């Protein structure tokens, strides 16, 4: 049996760190309001001209270095992003070009904050089926570009960043099982209702969200998909060493851990320093947990994410 094994991880955060207090100088908010509701204390924002693909490439280079590989070893690139550099071509092909390689398939996955679990499950399917042997899976987003910085209900929640994972075909256990879902009936809860048409941007090019409805839906579906993936794999919650969740809100993360009966000491939490970096948040957290030595070889990881669409999913893996 062929598994997709994590060979290396890397991440990148833009240099500009903006604290809640910094933000309170620009909009009518406070550190107390933001941190008590979300756990967020700061976020990093991309510099002018710093694009999603730039963040993605920096994270990818670090992941390749950790895996002791070079770009030419990669035969599949999947980039999860909702903030591509351009309408087309895909950010994945731009990343491919910036890494100096060509020929291998490269494409984007658009599942917003669930993007990384979607991308991981997709690359896993390619490797299991023999269509790829060494895949670069990246989550990268620059939500600072799609926020209305005068809307305090949304602009305080997000940050920019990128995380990358190199997956390689292996006889050793790697990704065990994935479960993905989506339901377009909930598209109005979280969206940017704009498109490029007739030479102009039509509609509102800023993120709109019903925060309370998103909160309730996320808590419910993340619990359900975590149960589903464990049941399908024949695992119990006690066998999980680390939950590596999408980092939107500490209270959503805590609710999923509580549902599984897992203490917060077994959850990799980066939301305080990163805020919600959408598709980048899971690989950013994974890389943090690996580089600081908490996540070790042979341990069992549960990735779970949810975002606009709605789209959600969970991936169980052995590191
Ligand atoms: N600072 C100060 N006050 C604020 C702010 C702010 N940044 N934002 C809103 N308020 C005010 C509102 O105007 C409102 O005031 P009012 O009662 O006078 O009208 C009050 O605070 C309460 O607003 P609510 O929206 O009811 O606040 P709530 O307690 O629901 O918290 C929050 C809002 C934090 C967005 C919460 O609903 C949440 O976390 N939802 C999940 C959203 C999320 O994580 N989205 C990420 C994308 S989806 C994903 O990644 C899973």
CSV table of N, CA and C in Angstrom, one decimal, residues 141-280:
chain,number,residue,atom,x,y,z
A,141,UNK,N,-2.6,32.8,1.6
A,141,UNK,CA,-3.7,33.8,1.4
A,141,UNK,C,-3.2,35.2,1.9
A,142,UNK,N,-3.7,36.2,1.2
A,142,UNK,CA,-3.5,37.6,1.6
A,142,UNK,C,-4.9,38.2,1.8
A,143,UNK,N,-5.6,37.8,2.9
A,143,UNK,CA,-6.9,38.4,3.1
A,143,UNK,C,-6.9,39.9,3.3
A,144,UNK,N,-5.7,40.4,3.7
A,144,UNK,CA,-5.7,41.9,3.9
A,144,UNK,C,-6.2,42.7,2.7
A,145,UNK,N,-6.1,42.0,1.5
A,145,UNK,CA,-6.5,42.7,0.3
A,145,UNK,C,-8.0,42.6,0.0
A,146,UNK,N,-8.7,41.8,0.7
A,146,UNK,CA,-10.1,41.6,0.4
A,146,UNK,C,-11.0,42.0,1.6
A,147,UNK,N,-10.4,42.8,2.5
A,147,UNK,CA,-11.1,43.2,3.7
A,147,UNK,C,-11.5,44.7,3.6
A,148,UNK,N,-12.6,45.0,4.1
A,148,UNK,CA,-13.0,46.4,4.2
A,148,UNK,C,-12.4,46.9,5.6
A,149,UNK,N,-11.3,47.7,5.5
A,149,UNK,CA,-10.6,48.1,6.7
A,149,UNK,C,-11.4,49.1,7.6
A,150,UNK,N,-12.6,49.5,7.1
A,150,UNK,CA,-13.5,50.3,7.9
A,150,UNK,C,-14.6,49.4,8.6
A,151,UNK,N,-14.6,48.1,8.3
A,151,UNK,CA,-15.6,47.2,8.8
A,151,UNK,C,-15.0,46.5,10.0
A,152,UNK,N,-15.2,47.0,11.2
A,152,UNK,CA,-14.6,46.3,12.4
A,152,UNK,C,-15.1,44.9,12.7
A,153,UNK,N,-16.3,44.6,12.1
A,153,UNK,CA,-16.8,43.2,12.3
A,153,UNK,C,-16.0,42.1,11.6
A,154,UNK,N,-15.3,42.5,10.6
A,154,UNK,CA,-14.5,41.5,9.8
A,154,UNK,C,-13.0,41.8,9.8
A,155,UNK,N,-12.6,43.1,9.7
A,155,UNK,CA,-11.2,43.3,9.5
A,155,UNK,C,-10.3,42.9,10.6
A,156,UNK,N,-10.8,42.8,11.8
A,156,UNK,CA,-10.0,42.4,13.0
A,156,UNK,C,-9.6,40.9,13.0
A,157,UNK,N,-10.3,40.1,12.2
A,157,UNK,CA,-10.3,38.6,12.3
A,157,UNK,C,-9.2,38.0,11.5
A,158,UNK,N,-8.6,38.7,10.5
A,158,UNK,CA,-7.8,38.0,9.5
A,158,UNK,C,-6.4,38.5,9.4
A,159,UNK,N,-5.5,37.6,8.9
A,159,UNK,CA,-4.1,38.0,8.7
A,159,UNK,C,-3.6,37.3,7.4
A,160,UNK,N,-2.4,37.6,7.0
A,160,UNK,CA,-1.8,37.0,5.8
A,160,UNK,C,-0.7,36.0,6.2
A,161,UNK,N,-0.5,35.0,5.3
A,161,UNK,CA,0.6,34.1,5.5
A,161,UNK,C,0.5,32.9,4.6
A,162,UNK,N,1.5,32.0,4.7
A,162,UNK,CA,1.5,30.8,3.9
A,162,UNK,C,2.2,29.7,4.6
A,163,UNK,N,1.7,28.4,4.3
A,163,UNK,CA,2.3,27.2,4.9
A,163,UNK,C,2.4,26.2,3.8
A,164,UNK,N,3.4,25.4,3.8
A,164,UNK,CA,3.6,24.4,2.8
A,164,UNK,C,4.0,23.0,3.4
A,165,UNK,N,3.6,22.0,2.7
A,165,UNK,CA,3.9,20.6,3.1
A,165,UNK,C,4.5,19.9,1.8
A,166,UNK,N,5.5,19.1,1.9
A,166,UNK,CA,6.0,18.3,0.9
A,166,UNK,C,5.5,16.9,1.2
A,167,UNK,N,4.7,16.3,0.3
A,167,UNK,CA,4.3,14.9,0.5
A,167,UNK,C,5.0,14.0,-0.4
A,168,UNK,N,5.4,12.8,0.1
A,168,UNK,CA,6.1,11.8,-0.8
A,168,UNK,C,5.5,10.5,-0.7
A,169,UNK,N,5.5,9.7,-1.8
A,169,UNK,CA,4.9,8.4,-1.8
A,169,UNK,C,5.8,7.5,-0.9
A,170,UNK,N,5.2,6.7,0.0
A,170,UNK,CA,5.9,5.9,1.0
A,170,UNK,C,5.2,4.6,1.3
A,171,UNK,N,5.9,3.6,1.7
A,171,UNK,CA,5.3,2.4,2.2
A,171,UNK,C,4.9,2.6,3.7
A,172,UNK,N,5.6,3.6,4.3
A,172,UNK,CA,5.3,3.9,5.7
A,172,UNK,C,3.9,4.7,5.8
A,173,UNK,N,3.2,4.5,7.0
A,173,UNK,CA,2.0,5.1,7.1
A,173,UNK,C,2.1,6.7,7.1
A,174,UNK,N,1.2,7.3,6.3
A,174,UNK,CA,1.2,8.8,6.2
A,174,UNK,C,-0.2,9.3,6.4
A,175,UNK,N,-0.8,9.9,5.3
A,175,UNK,CA,-2.2,10.3,5.4
A,175,UNK,C,-3.0,9.0,5.5
A,176,UNK,N,-3.9,8.9,6.5
A,176,UNK,CA,-4.6,7.7,6.7
A,176,UNK,C,-6.0,7.8,6.0
A,177,UNK,N,-6.7,8.9,6.2
A,177,UNK,CA,-8.0,9.1,5.7
A,177,UNK,C,-8.4,10.5,5.6
A,178,UNK,N,-9.3,10.9,4.7
A,178,UNK,CA,-9.8,12.2,4.6
A,178,UNK,C,-11.3,12.2,4.4
A,179,UNK,N,-12.0,13.2,4.9
A,179,UNK,CA,-13.4,13.3,4.6
A,179,UNK,C,-13.7,14.8,4.3
A,180,UNK,N,-14.3,15.0,3.1
A,180,UNK,CA,-14.6,16.4,2.7
A,180,UNK,C,-16.1,16.6,2.5
A,181,UNK,N,-16.5,17.8,2.7
A,181,UNK,CA,-18.0,18.1,2.5
A,181,UNK,C,-18.1,19.5,2.0
A,182,UNK,N,-19.2,19.8,1.4
A,182,UNK,CA,-19.6,21.2,1.1
A,182,UNK,C,-21.1,21.3,1.0
A,183,UNK,N,-21.6,22.5,1.2
A,183,UNK,CA,-23.1,22.7,1.0
A,183,UNK,C,-23.3,24.2,0.6
A,184,UNK,N,-23.6,24.3,-0.7
A,184,UNK,CA,-23.7,25.7,-1.2
A,184,UNK,C,-25.0,26.4,-0.8
A,185,UNK,N,-25.9,25.7,0.0
A,185,UNK,CA,-27.0,26.4,0.6
A,185,UNK,C,-26.6,27.5,1.6
A,186,UNK,N,-25.4,27.4,2.0
A,186,UNK,CA,-24.9,28.3,3.1
A,186,UNK,C,-24.0,29.4,2.5
A,187,UNK,N,-24.0,29.6,1.2
A,187,UNK,CA,-23.1,30.5,0.5
A,187,UNK,C,-23.2,32.0,1.0
A,188,UNK,N,-24.4,32.3,1.4
A,188,UNK,CA,-24.6,33.7,1.9
A,188,UNK,C,-24.0,34.1,3.2
A,189,UNK,N,-23.6,33.0,4.0
A,189,UNK,CA,-23.0,33.3,5.3
A,189,UNK,C,-21.6,33.9,5.3
A,190,UNK,N,-20.9,33.7,4.2
A,190,UNK,CA,-19.5,34.2,4.1
A,190,UNK,C,-19.2,34.2,2.6
A,191,UNK,N,-19.0,35.5,2.1
A,191,UNK,CA,-18.7,35.6,0.7
A,191,UNK,C,-18.1,36.9,0.3
A,192,UNK,N,-17.6,36.9,-0.9
A,192,UNK,CA,-17.2,38.2,-1.5
A,192,UNK,C,-18.0,38.2,-2.8
A,193,UNK,N,-19.1,38.9,-2.9
A,193,UNK,CA,-20.0,38.8,-4.0
A,193,UNK,C,-19.6,39.8,-5.2
A,194,UNK,N,-18.4,39.5,-5.7
A,194,UNK,CA,-17.9,40.3,-6.8
A,194,UNK,C,-17.3,39.4,-7.9
A,195,UNK,N,-17.3,40.0,-9.1
A,195,UNK,CA,-16.6,39.3,-10.2
A,195,UNK,C,-16.0,40.3,-11.2
A,196,UNK,N,-15.1,39.9,-12.0
A,196,UNK,CA,-14.6,40.8,-13.0
A,196,UNK,C,-15.4,40.5,-14.3
A,197,UNK,N,-16.1,41.5,-14.8
A,197,UNK,CA,-16.9,41.4,-16.0
A,197,UNK,C,-17.0,42.7,-16.7
A,198,UNK,N,-17.0,42.6,-18.0
A,198,UNK,CA,-17.1,43.8,-18.9
A,198,UNK,C,-16.1,44.9,-18.5
A,199,UNK,N,-14.9,44.4,-18.2
A,199,UNK,CA,-13.8,45.4,-17.9
A,199,UNK,C,-13.9,46.1,-16.6
A,200,UNK,N,-14.7,45.6,-15.7
A,200,UNK,CA,-14.8,46.2,-14.4
A,200,UNK,C,-15.0,45.2,-13.3
A,201,UNK,N,-14.8,45.6,-12.0
A,201,UNK,CA,-15.2,44.7,-10.9
A,201,UNK,C,-16.7,45.0,-10.7
A,202,UNK,N,-17.5,43.9,-10.8
A,202,UNK,CA,-19.0,44.1,-10.5
A,202,UNK,C,-19.3,43.5,-9.2
A,203,UNK,N,-20.0,44.2,-8.4
A,203,UNK,CA,-20.4,43.7,-7.0
A,203,UNK,C,-19.4,44.2,-6.0
A,204,UNK,N,-19.5,43.7,-4.7
A,204,UNK,CA,-18.8,44.2,-3.6
A,204,UNK,C,-17.5,43.4,-3.4
A,205,UNK,N,-16.3,44.0,-3.6
A,205,UNK,CA,-15.1,43.2,-3.6
A,205,UNK,C,-14.5,43.0,-2.2
A,206,UNK,N,-15.4,43.1,-1.1
A,206,UNK,CA,-14.9,42.9,0.2
A,206,UNK,C,-15.7,41.8,0.9
A,207,UNK,N,-15.0,41.2,1.8
A,207,UNK,CA,-15.5,40.0,2.6
A,207,UNK,C,-16.8,40.4,3.4
A,208,UNK,N,-17.8,39.6,3.2
A,208,UNK,CA,-19.0,39.8,4.0
A,208,UNK,C,-19.3,38.6,4.8
A,209,UNK,N,-19.7,38.7,6.1
A,209,UNK,CA,-19.9,37.5,6.9
A,209,UNK,C,-21.0,37.7,7.9
A,210,UNK,N,-21.8,36.6,8.2
A,210,UNK,CA,-22.7,36.6,9.3
A,210,UNK,C,-22.0,35.8,10.4
A,211,UNK,N,-21.3,36.6,11.3
A,211,UNK,CA,-20.3,35.9,12.2
A,211,UNK,C,-21.0,34.9,13.1
A,212,UNK,N,-22.2,35.2,13.7
A,212,UNK,CA,-22.8,34.3,14.6
A,212,UNK,C,-23.2,33.0,13.9
A,213,UNK,N,-23.8,33.1,12.7
A,213,UNK,CA,-24.2,31.9,12.0
A,213,UNK,C,-23.0,31.1,11.6
A,214,UNK,N,-21.9,31.7,11.2
A,214,UNK,CA,-20.7,31.0,10.9
A,214,UNK,C,-20.2,30.3,12.1
A,215,UNK,N,-20.2,30.9,13.2
A,215,UNK,CA,-19.7,30.3,14.5
A,215,UNK,C,-20.5,29.0,14.8
A,216,UNK,N,-21.8,29.1,14.7
A,216,UNK,CA,-22.6,27.9,15.1
A,216,UNK,C,-22.4,26.8,14.1
A,217,UNK,N,-22.4,27.2,12.8
A,217,UNK,CA,-22.3,26.1,11.7
A,217,UNK,C,-20.9,25.4,11.9
A,218,UNK,N,-19.9,26.2,12.1
A,218,UNK,CA,-18.5,25.7,12.2
A,218,UNK,C,-18.4,24.7,13.4
A,219,UNK,N,-18.9,25.1,14.5
A,219,UNK,CA,-18.8,24.2,15.7
A,219,UNK,C,-19.5,22.9,15.4
A,220,UNK,N,-20.7,22.9,14.8
A,220,UNK,CA,-21.5,21.7,14.5
A,220,UNK,C,-20.8,20.8,13.5
A,221,UNK,N,-20.3,21.4,12.4
A,221,UNK,CA,-19.8,20.6,11.3
A,221,UNK,C,-18.4,20.0,11.6
A,222,UNK,N,-17.6,20.8,12.3
A,222,UNK,CA,-16.2,20.3,12.7
A,222,UNK,C,-16.3,19.2,13.6
A,223,UNK,N,-17.3,19.2,14.6
A,223,UNK,CA,-17.4,18.1,15.5
A,223,UNK,C,-17.9,16.8,14.7
A,224,UNK,N,-18.8,17.0,13.7
A,224,UNK,CA,-19.4,15.9,13.0
A,224,UNK,C,-18.3,15.3,12.1
A,225,UNK,N,-17.5,16.1,11.4
A,225,UNK,CA,-16.5,15.6,10.5
A,225,UNK,C,-15.3,14.9,11.2
A,226,UNK,N,-15.0,15.4,12.4
A,226,UNK,CA,-14.0,14.8,13.2
A,226,UNK,C,-14.4,13.4,13.6
A,227,UNK,N,-15.7,13.3,14.1
A,227,UNK,CA,-16.2,12.0,14.4
A,227,UNK,C,-16.2,11.0,13.2
A,228,UNK,N,-16.6,11.6,12.1
A,228,UNK,CA,-16.7,10.8,10.9
A,228,UNK,C,-15.4,10.2,10.4
A,229,UNK,N,-14.3,11.0,10.4
A,229,UNK,CA,-13.0,10.6,10.0
A,229,UNK,C,-12.4,9.5,10.9
A,230,UNK,N,-12.6,9.8,12.2
A,230,UNK,CA,-12.1,8.8,13.2
A,230,UNK,C,-12.9,7.5,13.1
A,231,UNK,N,-14.2,7.5,12.9
A,231,UNK,CA,-15.0,6.3,12.8
A,231,UNK,C,-14.6,5.5,11.6
A,232,UNK,N,-14.4,6.2,10.4
A,232,UNK,CA,-14.1,5.6,9.2
A,232,UNK,C,-12.7,4.9,9.2
A,233,UNK,N,-11.8,5.6,10.0
A,233,UNK,CA,-10.4,5.0,10.0
A,233,UNK,C,-10.3,4.0,11.1
A,234,UNK,N,-11.3,3.8,12.0
A,234,UNK,CA,-11.2,2.9,13.1
A,234,UNK,C,-10.3,3.3,14.2
A,235,UNK,N,-10.3,4.7,14.3
A,235,UNK,CA,-9.5,5.3,15.4
A,235,UNK,C,-10.4,5.8,16.5
A,236,UNK,N,-9.8,6.0,17.7
A,236,UNK,CA,-10.5,6.7,18.8
A,236,UNK,C,-9.8,8.0,19.0
A,237,UNK,N,-10.6,8.9,19.7
A,237,UNK,CA,-10.0,10.2,20.0
A,237,UNK,C,-8.7,10.1,20.8
A,238,UNK,N,-8.7,9.1,21.7
A,238,UNK,CA,-7.5,8.9,22.6
A,238,UNK,C,-6.2,8.7,21.8
A,239,UNK,N,-6.4,8.2,20.5
A,239,UNK,CA,-5.2,7.9,19.7
A,239,UNK,C,-4.6,9.2,19.0
A,240,UNK,N,-5.3,10.3,19.1
A,240,UNK,CA,-4.8,11.5,18.5
A,240,UNK,C,-3.8,12.2,19.4
A,241,UNK,N,-2.6,12.4,18.9
A,241,UNK,CA,-1.6,13.1,19.6
A,241,UNK,C,-1.8,14.6,19.5
A,242,UNK,N,-2.1,15.1,18.4
A,242,UNK,CA,-2.3,16.5,18.1
A,242,UNK,C,-3.5,16.8,17.2
A,243,UNK,N,-4.3,17.8,17.6
A,243,UNK,CA,-5.3,18.4,16.7
A,243,UNK,C,-4.5,19.6,16.1
A,244,UNK,N,-4.5,19.7,14.7
A,244,UNK,CA,-4.0,20.8,14.1
A,244,UNK,C,-5.1,21.5,13.3
A,245,UNK,N,-5.8,22.4,14.0
A,245,UNK,CA,-7.1,22.9,13.3
A,245,UNK,C,-6.9,24.2,12.5
A,246,UNK,N,-7.9,24.5,11.7
A,246,UNK,CA,-7.9,25.8,11.1
A,246,UNK,C,-8.1,26.8,12.2
A,247,UNK,N,-7.3,27.9,12.1
A,247,UNK,CA,-7.2,28.9,13.2
A,247,UNK,C,-8.1,30.1,12.9
A,248,UNK,N,-9.4,30.0,13.2
A,248,UNK,CA,-10.3,31.1,13.0
A,248,UNK,C,-10.6,31.8,14.3
A,249,UNK,N,-10.9,31.0,15.3
A,249,UNK,CA,-11.4,31.5,16.5
A,249,UNK,C,-11.1,30.4,17.6
A,250,UNK,N,-10.4,30.9,18.7
A,250,UNK,CA,-10.1,29.9,19.7
A,250,UNK,C,-11.3,29.2,20.3
A,251,UNK,N,-12.4,29.9,20.4
A,251,UNK,CA,-13.6,29.3,20.9
A,251,UNK,C,-14.2,28.2,20.0
A,252,UNK,N,-14.0,28.3,18.7
A,252,UNK,CA,-14.5,27.3,17.8
A,252,UNK,C,-13.5,26.1,18.0
A,253,UNK,N,-12.2,26.3,18.0
A,253,UNK,CA,-11.2,25.3,18.2
A,253,UNK,C,-11.5,24.5,19.5
A,254,UNK,N,-11.7,25.2,20.6
A,254,UNK,CA,-11.9,24.6,21.9
A,254,UNK,C,-13.2,23.7,21.9
A,255,UNK,N,-14.2,24.2,21.2
A,255,UNK,CA,-15.5,23.4,21.1
A,255,UNK,C,-15.3,22.1,20.5
A,256,UNK,N,-14.5,22.0,19.4
A,256,UNK,CA,-14.2,20.8,18.7
A,256,UNK,C,-13.4,19.8,19.6
A,257,UNK,N,-12.4,20.4,20.2
A,257,UNK,CA,-11.5,19.6,21.1
A,257,UNK,C,-12.4,19.0,22.3
A,258,UNK,N,-13.2,19.9,22.8
A,258,UNK,CA,-14.1,19.4,23.9
A,258,UNK,C,-15.0,18.3,23.5
A,259,UNK,N,-15.6,18.5,22.3
A,259,UNK,CA,-16.5,17.4,21.8
A,259,UNK,C,-15.7,16.1,21.7
A,260,UNK,N,-14.5,16.1,21.3
A,260,UNK,CA,-13.7,14.9,21.2
A,260,UNK,C,-13.1,14.4,22.5
A,261,UNK,N,-13.3,15.2,23.6
A,261,UNK,CA,-12.7,14.8,24.9
A,261,UNK,C,-11.2,15.0,24.9
A,262,UNK,N,-10.7,15.9,24.1
A,262,UNK,CA,-9.2,16.1,24.0
A,262,UNK,C,-8.9,17.5,24.6
A,263,UNK,N,-7.9,17.5,25.5
A,263,UNK,CA,-7.5,18.7,26.2
A,263,UNK,C,-6.8,19.7,25.3
A,264,UNK,N,-6.9,21.0,25.6
A,264,UNK,CA,-6.3,22.0,24.8
A,264,UNK,C,-4.8,21.9,24.7
A,265,UNK,N,-4.2,21.1,25.7
A,265,UNK,CA,-2.7,20.9,25.6
A,265,UNK,C,-2.3,20.0,24.5
A,266,UNK,N,-3.3,19.4,23.8
A,266,UNK,CA,-3.0,18.6,22.6
A,266,UNK,C,-3.5,19.3,21.3
A,267,UNK,N,-3.7,20.6,21.4
A,267,UNK,CA,-4.1,21.3,20.2
A,267,UNK,C,-3.0,22.3,19.9
A,268,UNK,N,-2.6,22.4,18.6
A,268,UNK,CA,-1.6,23.4,18.2
A,268,UNK,C,-2.4,24.7,17.9
A,269,UNK,N,-2.1,25.7,18.7
A,269,UNK,CA,-2.8,27.0,18.6
A,269,UNK,C,-1.9,28.1,18.1
A,270,UNK,N,-2.3,28.7,17.0
A,270,UNK,CA,-1.4,29.8,16.5
A,270,UNK,C,-2.3,31.1,16.3
A,271,UNK,N,-3.6,30.9,16.6
A,271,UNK,CA,-4.5,32.0,16.2
A,271,UNK,C,-4.2,33.3,16.9
A,272,UNK,N,-3.6,33.3,18.1
A,272,UNK,CA,-3.3,34.5,18.9
A,272,UNK,C,-2.3,35.4,18.1
A,273,UNK,N,-1.3,34.7,17.5
A,273,UNK,CA,-0.3,35.5,16.8
A,273,UNK,C,-0.5,35.7,15.3
A,274,UNK,N,-1.3,34.7,14.7
A,274,UNK,CA,-1.5,34.7,13.2
A,274,UNK,C,-2.8,35.3,12.8
A,275,UNK,N,-3.8,35.3,13.7
A,275,UNK,CA,-5.2,35.5,13.3
A,275,UNK,C,-5.7,34.4,12.3
A,276,UNK,N,-6.7,34.7,11.6
A,276,UNK,CA,-7.2,33.7,10.6
A,276,UNK,C,-6.5,34.0,9.3
A,277,UNK,N,-5.6,33.1,8.9
A,277,UNK,CA,-4.9,33.2,7.6
A,277,UNK,C,-5.6,32.3,6.5
A,278,UNK,N,-6.8,32.0,6.7
A,278,UNK,CA,-7.6,31.2,5.8
A,278,UNK,C,-6.9,29.9,5.4
A,279,UNK,N,-6.6,29.6,4.1
A,279,UNK,CA,-6.0,28.3,3.7
A,279,UNK,C,-4.6,28.1,4.3
A,280,UNK,N,-4.0,29.2,4.8
A,280,UNK,CA,-2.6,29.0,5.3
A,280,UNK,C,-2.6,28.6,6.7
